[in-house]
Coordinates of C-alpha atoms in Angstrom, one line a residue:
M1 CA -6.4 0.7 -1.3
N2 CA -7.5 -1.0 2.0
T3 CA -5.5 0.2 5.0
V4 CA -2.9 -2.3 6.6
M5 CA -4.3 -1.3 10.3
T6 CA -5.2 -4.6 11.1
P7 CA -6.2 -5.6 14.9
E8 CA -3.0 -7.3 15.3
L9 CA -0.9 -4.5 13.9
R10 CA -3.2 -1.8 16.0
E11 CA -2.3 -3.8 19.3
I12 CA 1.7 -3.5 18.5
I13 CA 1.3 0.2 17.4
E14 CA -0.7 1.1 21.0
A15 CA 1.5 -1.3 23.0
L16 CA 3.1 0.9 26.0
H17 CA 6.5 2.0 24.8
Y18 CA 8.9 0.2 27.3
R19 CA 12.5 -0.6 26.6
P20 CA 13.9 -3.0 25.5
A21 CA 11.4 -3.5 22.7
V22 CA 12.4 -6.6 20.8
S23 CA 11.4 -6.9 17.1
I24 CA 12.2 -10.4 15.4
I25 CA 11.1 -11.0 11.7
L26 CA 11.9 -14.5 10.5
P27 CA 11.3 -17.0 7.6
F28 CA 9.0 -19.7 9.1
E29 CA 7.5 -22.3 7.0
P30 CA 7.2 -25.6 8.9
K31 CA 5.5 -27.3 5.8
M32 CA 8.8 -26.7 3.7
N33 CA 11.5 -27.1 6.3
L34 CA 12.5 -29.6 9.1
K35 CA 11.5 -28.4 12.6
T36 CA 15.3 -28.8 13.8
E37 CA 16.1 -26.4 11.2
L38 CA 13.6 -23.8 12.3
A39 CA 14.6 -24.5 16.1
H40 CA 18.3 -23.8 15.2
S41 CA 17.2 -20.5 13.4
L42 CA 15.0 -19.3 16.4
K43 CA 17.8 -20.1 18.6
T44 CA 20.3 -18.2 16.8
A45 CA 17.9 -15.3 16.8
A46 CA 17.5 -15.5 20.5
D47 CA 21.1 -15.8 21.1
K48 CA 21.7 -12.6 19.2
V49 CA 18.9 -10.7 21.2
E50 CA 20.6 -12.1 24.6
L51 CA 23.8 -10.6 23.6
E52 CA 22.3 -7.2 22.9
L53 CA 20.2 -7.0 26.0
L54 CA 22.9 -7.9 28.2
E55 CA 25.5 -5.6 26.5
D56 CA 23.0 -2.3 26.7
Y57 CA 20.6 -3.2 29.6
P58 CA 20.6 -4.4 33.2
D59 CA 20.7 -8.0 33.9
E60 CA 17.5 -8.5 35.4
M61 CA 15.9 -6.7 32.7
A62 CA 17.6 -8.9 30.2
V63 CA 16.5 -11.9 31.9
L64 CA 13.2 -10.9 32.1
V65 CA 12.7 -10.2 28.4
M66 CA 14.7 -13.5 27.6
H67 CA 12.2 -15.4 29.5
K68 CA 9.4 -14.4 27.8
L69 CA 11.0 -14.7 24.5
R70 CA 12.3 -18.3 25.0
A71 CA 8.5 -19.1 26.2
I72 CA 7.2 -17.5 23.0
M73 CA 9.6 -19.6 20.8
K74 CA 8.8 -22.7 22.6
N75 CA 5.0 -22.6 22.0
L76 CA 5.2 -21.4 18.2
N77 CA 2.5 -23.1 16.0
Y78 CA 4.5 -25.5 13.8
N79 CA 1.1 -26.4 12.0
T80 CA 1.0 -23.2 10.3
H81 CA 0.9 -22.8 6.3
K82 CA 2.2 -19.1 6.6
K83 CA 5.8 -18.3 5.2
S84 CA 7.1 -16.2 8.1
I85 CA 6.6 -14.8 11.7
A86 CA 7.0 -11.3 13.3
I87 CA 7.6 -11.6 17.2
Y88 CA 7.4 -8.7 19.5
V89 CA 8.5 -8.6 23.1
S90 CA 9.2 -6.2 25.9
P91 CA 9.0 -6.2 29.8
V92 CA 5.1 -5.6 29.4
F93 CA 3.9 -6.7 26.1
E94 CA 4.4 -9.8 23.8
K95 CA 2.9 -10.7 20.3
V96 CA 3.3 -13.2 17.5
L97 CA 2.0 -12.7 13.8
Y98 CA 2.3 -15.3 11.4
L99 CA 2.4 -13.9 7.7
D100 CA 1.7 -15.0 4.3
I101 CA 4.9 -13.3 2.8
A102 CA 8.5 -14.3 2.4
V103 CA 10.9 -12.0 4.3
E104 CA 14.6 -11.6 5.2
E105 CA 15.6 -12.1 8.8
K106 CA 15.6 -8.8 10.7
I107 CA 16.3 -8.5 14.6
I108 CA 15.9 -5.1 16.3
V109 CA 16.3 -4.2 20.0
D110 CA 15.2 -0.7 20.5
E111 CA 12.9 1.6 22.7
S112 CA 9.8 0.7 20.4
F113 CA 8.6 -2.0 18.1
E114 CA 9.9 -2.1 14.6
I115 CA 6.5 -1.3 12.7
R116 CA 8.4 -0.3 9.2
D117 CA 9.5 -3.9 8.5
L118 CA 5.9 -5.5 9.3
V119 CA 4.0 -2.7 7.2
Y120 CA 6.5 -3.3 4.5
S121 CA 6.1 -7.0 4.6
K122 CA 2.5 -7.1 4.8
K123 CA 1.6 -5.2 1.7
Q124 CA 2.1 -7.7 -0.9
M125 CA -1.6 -8.5 -2.2
H126 CA -1.9 -7.5 -6.0
K127 CA -5.1 -5.6 -6.4
Y128 CA -6.1 -3.6 -9.3
L129 CA -9.0 -2.3 -11.3
V130 CA -10.0 -3.2 -14.9
L131 CA -12.2 -1.4 -17.2
L132 CA -13.4 -3.4 -20.3
L133 CA -14.8 -1.0 -23.2
S134 CA -16.4 -2.3 -26.5
G135 CA -18.7 -0.7 -29.0
K136 CA -21.7 -2.1 -27.3
E137 CA -21.0 -1.8 -23.5
S138 CA -18.4 -1.4 -20.4
R139 CA -17.6 -3.6 -17.7
M140 CA -15.6 -2.8 -14.5
F141 CA -13.9 -5.5 -12.3
L142 CA -11.8 -5.6 -9.2
G143 CA -8.9 -7.9 -9.8
N144 CA -6.4 -9.6 -7.2
S145 CA -3.8 -12.4 -7.2
N146 CA -6.7 -15.1 -7.4
D147 CA -9.7 -13.8 -9.3
F148 CA -12.1 -11.0 -10.4
V149 CA -14.9 -9.3 -8.7
R150 CA -17.7 -7.4 -11.1
I151 CA -18.1 -4.0 -10.0
V152 CA -21.9 -2.9 -10.7
S153 CA -22.4 0.7 -11.6
S154 CA -25.6 2.8 -11.3
T155 CA -24.4 4.3 -14.7
P156 CA -26.1 2.3 -17.6
E157 CA -23.4 0.0 -19.0
S158 CA -25.0 -0.2 -22.4
V159 CA -24.2 2.3 -25.3
Y160 CA -27.8 1.9 -26.4
A161 CA -28.9 3.8 -23.2
Y162 CA -27.5 6.9 -24.7
V163 CA -29.2 6.7 -28.2
N164 CA -32.0 9.0 -27.5
D165 CA -29.5 11.7 -26.1
A166 CA -28.2 11.9 -29.9
P167 CA -29.5 14.0 -32.8
E168 CA -31.9 12.4 -34.7
R169 CA -30.7 10.3 -37.9
V170 CA -30.7 11.9 -41.2
A171 CA -30.2 10.3 -44.7
N172 CA -26.8 11.6 -45.2
F173 CA -24.1 8.8 -44.5
S174 CA -21.4 11.1 -43.1
D175 CA -24.2 12.6 -40.8
M176 CA -25.2 9.1 -39.6
S177 CA -21.4 8.4 -38.9
E178 CA -21.2 11.6 -36.9
R179 CA -24.2 10.6 -35.0
K180 CA -22.6 7.4 -34.1
E181 CA -19.5 9.2 -32.9
I182 CA -21.7 11.5 -30.7
I183 CA -23.5 8.6 -29.0
M184 CA -19.9 6.9 -28.3
D185 CA -18.8 10.0 -26.5
K186 CA -21.7 10.4 -24.4
F187 CA -21.4 6.7 -23.6
L188 CA -17.6 7.2 -22.7
L189 CA -18.4 10.4 -20.9
H190 CA -20.7 8.8 -18.7
I191 CA -18.4 5.7 -18.0
D192 CA -15.5 8.3 -17.2
N193 CA -17.8 10.1 -14.7
A194 CA -18.7 6.9 -13.1
L195 CA -14.9 6.2 -12.5
D196 CA -14.8 9.1 -10.1
I197 CA -16.6 6.8 -7.5
V198 CA -15.0 3.7 -8.4
L199 CA -11.1 5.5 -8.1
N200 CA -12.1 7.6 -4.8
A201 CA -13.4 4.1 -3.2
Y202 CA -10.3 2.0 -4.2
H203 CA -7.1 4.0 -5.1
L204 CA -6.0 1.2 -7.3
P205 CA -3.9 0.8 -10.5
L206 CA -6.3 1.0 -13.4
F207 CA -6.1 -1.0 -16.7
V208 CA -8.4 -0.2 -19.7
L209 CA -8.9 -2.6 -22.4
G210 CA -10.7 -2.2 -25.7
P211 CA -10.5 -1.7 -29.5
E212 CA -7.9 0.9 -30.6
R213 CA -10.7 3.4 -32.0
I214 CA -12.9 3.2 -28.9
L215 CA -9.8 3.9 -26.5
G216 CA -8.6 6.7 -28.7
H217 CA -12.2 8.3 -28.0
F218 CA -11.8 7.6 -24.4
K219 CA -8.2 9.0 -24.0
K220 CA -9.4 12.4 -25.7
L221 CA -12.4 12.8 -22.9
T222 CA -11.3 10.9 -19.7
K223 CA -10.2 13.0 -16.6
H224 CA -8.4 10.0 -15.1
A225 CA -5.7 9.5 -17.7
G226 CA -3.2 9.6 -14.7
A227 CA -4.8 6.6 -13.0
V228 CA -4.3 4.4 -16.1
I229 CA -1.3 2.2 -15.8
E230 CA -2.0 0.4 -19.2
F231 CA -4.1 1.0 -22.3
V232 CA -4.8 -2.4 -23.8
H233 CA -5.8 -2.7 -27.5
G234 CA -8.1 -5.6 -28.4
N235 CA -11.4 -6.7 -29.0
Y236 CA -12.5 -7.9 -25.4
E237 CA -16.2 -8.0 -25.8
E238 CA -16.8 -11.9 -25.3
V239 CA -13.6 -12.4 -23.2
T240 CA -13.9 -14.8 -20.3
L241 CA -12.6 -14.2 -16.8
P242 CA -9.7 -17.0 -17.1
K243 CA -8.8 -15.3 -20.5
L244 CA -8.8 -11.8 -19.1
K245 CA -6.3 -12.9 -16.2
E246 CA -4.0 -14.3 -18.9
I247 CA -4.2 -11.2 -21.1
L248 CA -3.4 -9.0 -18.0
E249 CA -0.5 -11.2 -16.8
P250 CA 2.2 -9.6 -18.8
Y251 CA 1.1 -6.0 -17.6
I252 CA 1.2 -7.0 -13.9
A253 CA 4.3 -9.3 -13.9
D254 CA 6.5 -6.4 -12.6
W255 CA 4.2 -5.6 -9.9
K256 CA 6.5 -3.2 -8.0
K257 CA 6.7 -1.4 -11.3
V258 CA 3.1 -1.0 -11.6
K259 CA 2.6 0.0 -7.9
Q260 CA 5.1 2.5 -8.1
K261 CA 3.7 4.2 -11.1
D262 CA 0.1 4.1 -9.7
L263 CA 1.5 5.9 -6.4
L264 CA 3.2 8.7 -8.6
N265 CA 0.1 9.1 -10.5
Q266 CA -1.7 9.7 -7.2
L267 CA 0.8 12.0 -5.9
E268 CA 0.5 14.0 -9.1
E269 CA -3.3 14.1 -8.8
A270 CA -3.1 15.3 -5.2
A271 CA -0.5 17.8 -6.0
G272 CA -3.0 19.2 -8.6
K273 CA -5.7 19.5 -5.7
K274 CA -3.2 21.2 -3.5
K275 CA -3.7 18.2 -1.0
L276 CA 0.1 17.1 -0.7
A277 CA 2.5 17.7 2.0
V278 CA 6.0 17.3 1.0
G279 CA 9.1 16.7 3.0
M280 CA 9.4 15.3 6.7
K281 CA 8.4 18.6 8.4
D282 CA 5.0 19.5 6.5
V283 CA 4.4 15.8 6.5
W284 CA 4.6 15.8 10.2
L285 CA 2.4 18.7 10.7
E286 CA -0.5 17.2 8.4
A287 CA -0.5 13.9 10.1
M288 CA -0.4 15.1 13.6
N289 CA -3.5 17.2 12.6
H290 CA -4.9 13.7 11.5
K291 CA -5.0 14.9 7.6
G292 CA -3.2 11.8 6.3
R293 CA -4.8 9.5 3.9
L294 CA -1.6 8.0 2.4
L295 CA 2.0 8.2 3.3
V296 CA 4.7 7.4 0.7
V297 CA 8.2 7.2 1.8
E298 CA 11.5 5.7 0.3
K299 CA 12.1 2.2 2.0
N300 CA 15.4 3.2 3.7
Y301 CA 14.6 6.8 4.5
M302 CA 15.2 7.8 8.1
Y303 CA 14.9 11.4 9.8
A304 CA 16.3 12.3 13.3
A305 CA 14.3 15.1 14.7
E306 CA 13.6 17.4 17.5
H307 CA 10.5 18.5 18.9
G308 CA 9.6 22.3 18.4
G309 CA 7.4 24.3 20.7
R310 CA 4.3 22.2 19.7
E311 CA 3.6 18.4 19.1
E312 CA 3.0 19.3 15.4
V313 CA 6.4 21.1 14.8
I314 CA 9.7 19.1 14.6
Y315 CA 13.0 20.4 13.4
K316 CA 15.9 18.2 11.8
A317 CA 18.2 17.0 14.8
E318 CA 21.7 18.3 15.1
E319 CA 24.3 17.3 17.8
P320 CA 24.6 17.6 20.5
Y321 CA 21.0 15.9 20.6
S322 CA 18.6 16.8 23.5
K323 CA 17.5 13.9 25.4
F324 CA 14.3 15.6 26.2
S325 CA 13.2 16.3 22.8
Y326 CA 15.1 14.0 20.6
I327 CA 13.2 11.7 18.1
K328 CA 15.4 9.1 17.0
D329 CA 13.4 8.2 13.5
A330 CA 10.5 10.7 12.9
V331 CA 9.5 8.6 10.1
D332 CA 8.5 5.6 12.1
D333 CA 6.6 8.1 14.3
V334 CA 4.8 9.6 11.5
M335 CA 3.8 6.2 10.0
E336 CA 2.4 5.2 13.5
K337 CA 0.4 8.3 13.5
V338 CA -1.1 7.9 9.9
L339 CA -2.0 4.3 10.5
E340 CA -3.7 5.0 13.9
T341 CA -5.8 7.7 12.2
G342 CA -7.0 5.4 9.4
G343 CA -4.4 6.2 6.8
D344 CA -2.3 4.1 4.7
V345 CA 1.5 3.7 4.2
E346 CA 3.4 2.6 1.1
F347 CA 7.2 2.2 0.6
V348 CA 9.0 2.9 -2.6
D349 CA 12.5 2.6 -4.2
E350 CA 15.3 5.0 -3.1
D351 CA 15.6 8.2 -5.0
L352 CA 11.9 7.7 -6.6
L353 CA 10.7 10.6 -4.5
K354 CA 13.8 12.7 -4.7
D355 CA 11.5 15.5 -6.3
Y356 CA 9.4 15.1 -2.9
D357 CA 12.2 15.4 -0.5
H358 CA 12.0 11.5 -0.1
I359 CA 8.6 11.5 1.9
V360 CA 5.3 12.7 1.1
L361 CA 1.6 12.6 2.4
V362 CA -1.6 12.6 0.5
Q363 CA -4.2 14.5 2.6
Y364 CA -7.9 13.4 2.7
Y365 CA -10.0 15.1 0.2

């Protein structure tokens, strides 16, 4: 899985926290809507921000931020082919991102920029791995929403490379049949070993396609059954890439289901290797120690906290809050820390992580 830490996102995360920080995420498709309609939506959003600023901040601060916001909106690119925009502005920072995905309107005025919604909205590309098995060879592909890219392995992809490793043929038919089974198992075992490298490099959902008999052998010996989203039976030895896309379409149609199943598989694997931090306190501790490879959190989960005696220690906040140690939402803070140190962030549906106390961190291993 590629990290979502783009240069633009890093710039926003590393921006100086200076209140008020205004985050606006809006649908923005100039090619599909009249400019007057978009201008009206932008004006309505600006008016909402202005009301909140005037209510909660000194007039001169509100005027400064609104001046910057209106200047940004006046100079937006109406020739873009994107679908939405994210606008970030504070007294000391401003940034506009044009996004490829549809979003719902969200306006936030707070002490820092709203990273949660940007991360959630930018992670929509469908990427997955495909392993094609036949009685003769194996092929591996990296698939996405548009095409397939062949992944070339250093492991021989032809079953004939393993003939010499099997016992010599004898006259008895049953022995010959057993020899073929031994060759097939050696072939599949080497393919499974090569999957170690591929899965560690990509951390993506895996689909395995092949004849029922061969998939039966593969299921018995693979160490990566937990990574497989679906075993698809059929003879795909001569399948073309367009046909492969057509075959997989029903299995990836509900992408959220695919993605969430894959994430739960990754959590089980990490737990087995004792590389899983569960619950906000432990997640915070490991993230602050730069150990976070993948943060998985329920999309509406928030956690008000207070700092302990050290930076890596927090406690659940209880009223009355201390203004010196209070953290409004530790989830946003820990997301930023994981992204800053090269990790990734994924959101899942509410209660999907109820067995993991709603938030969990996969550590590097």
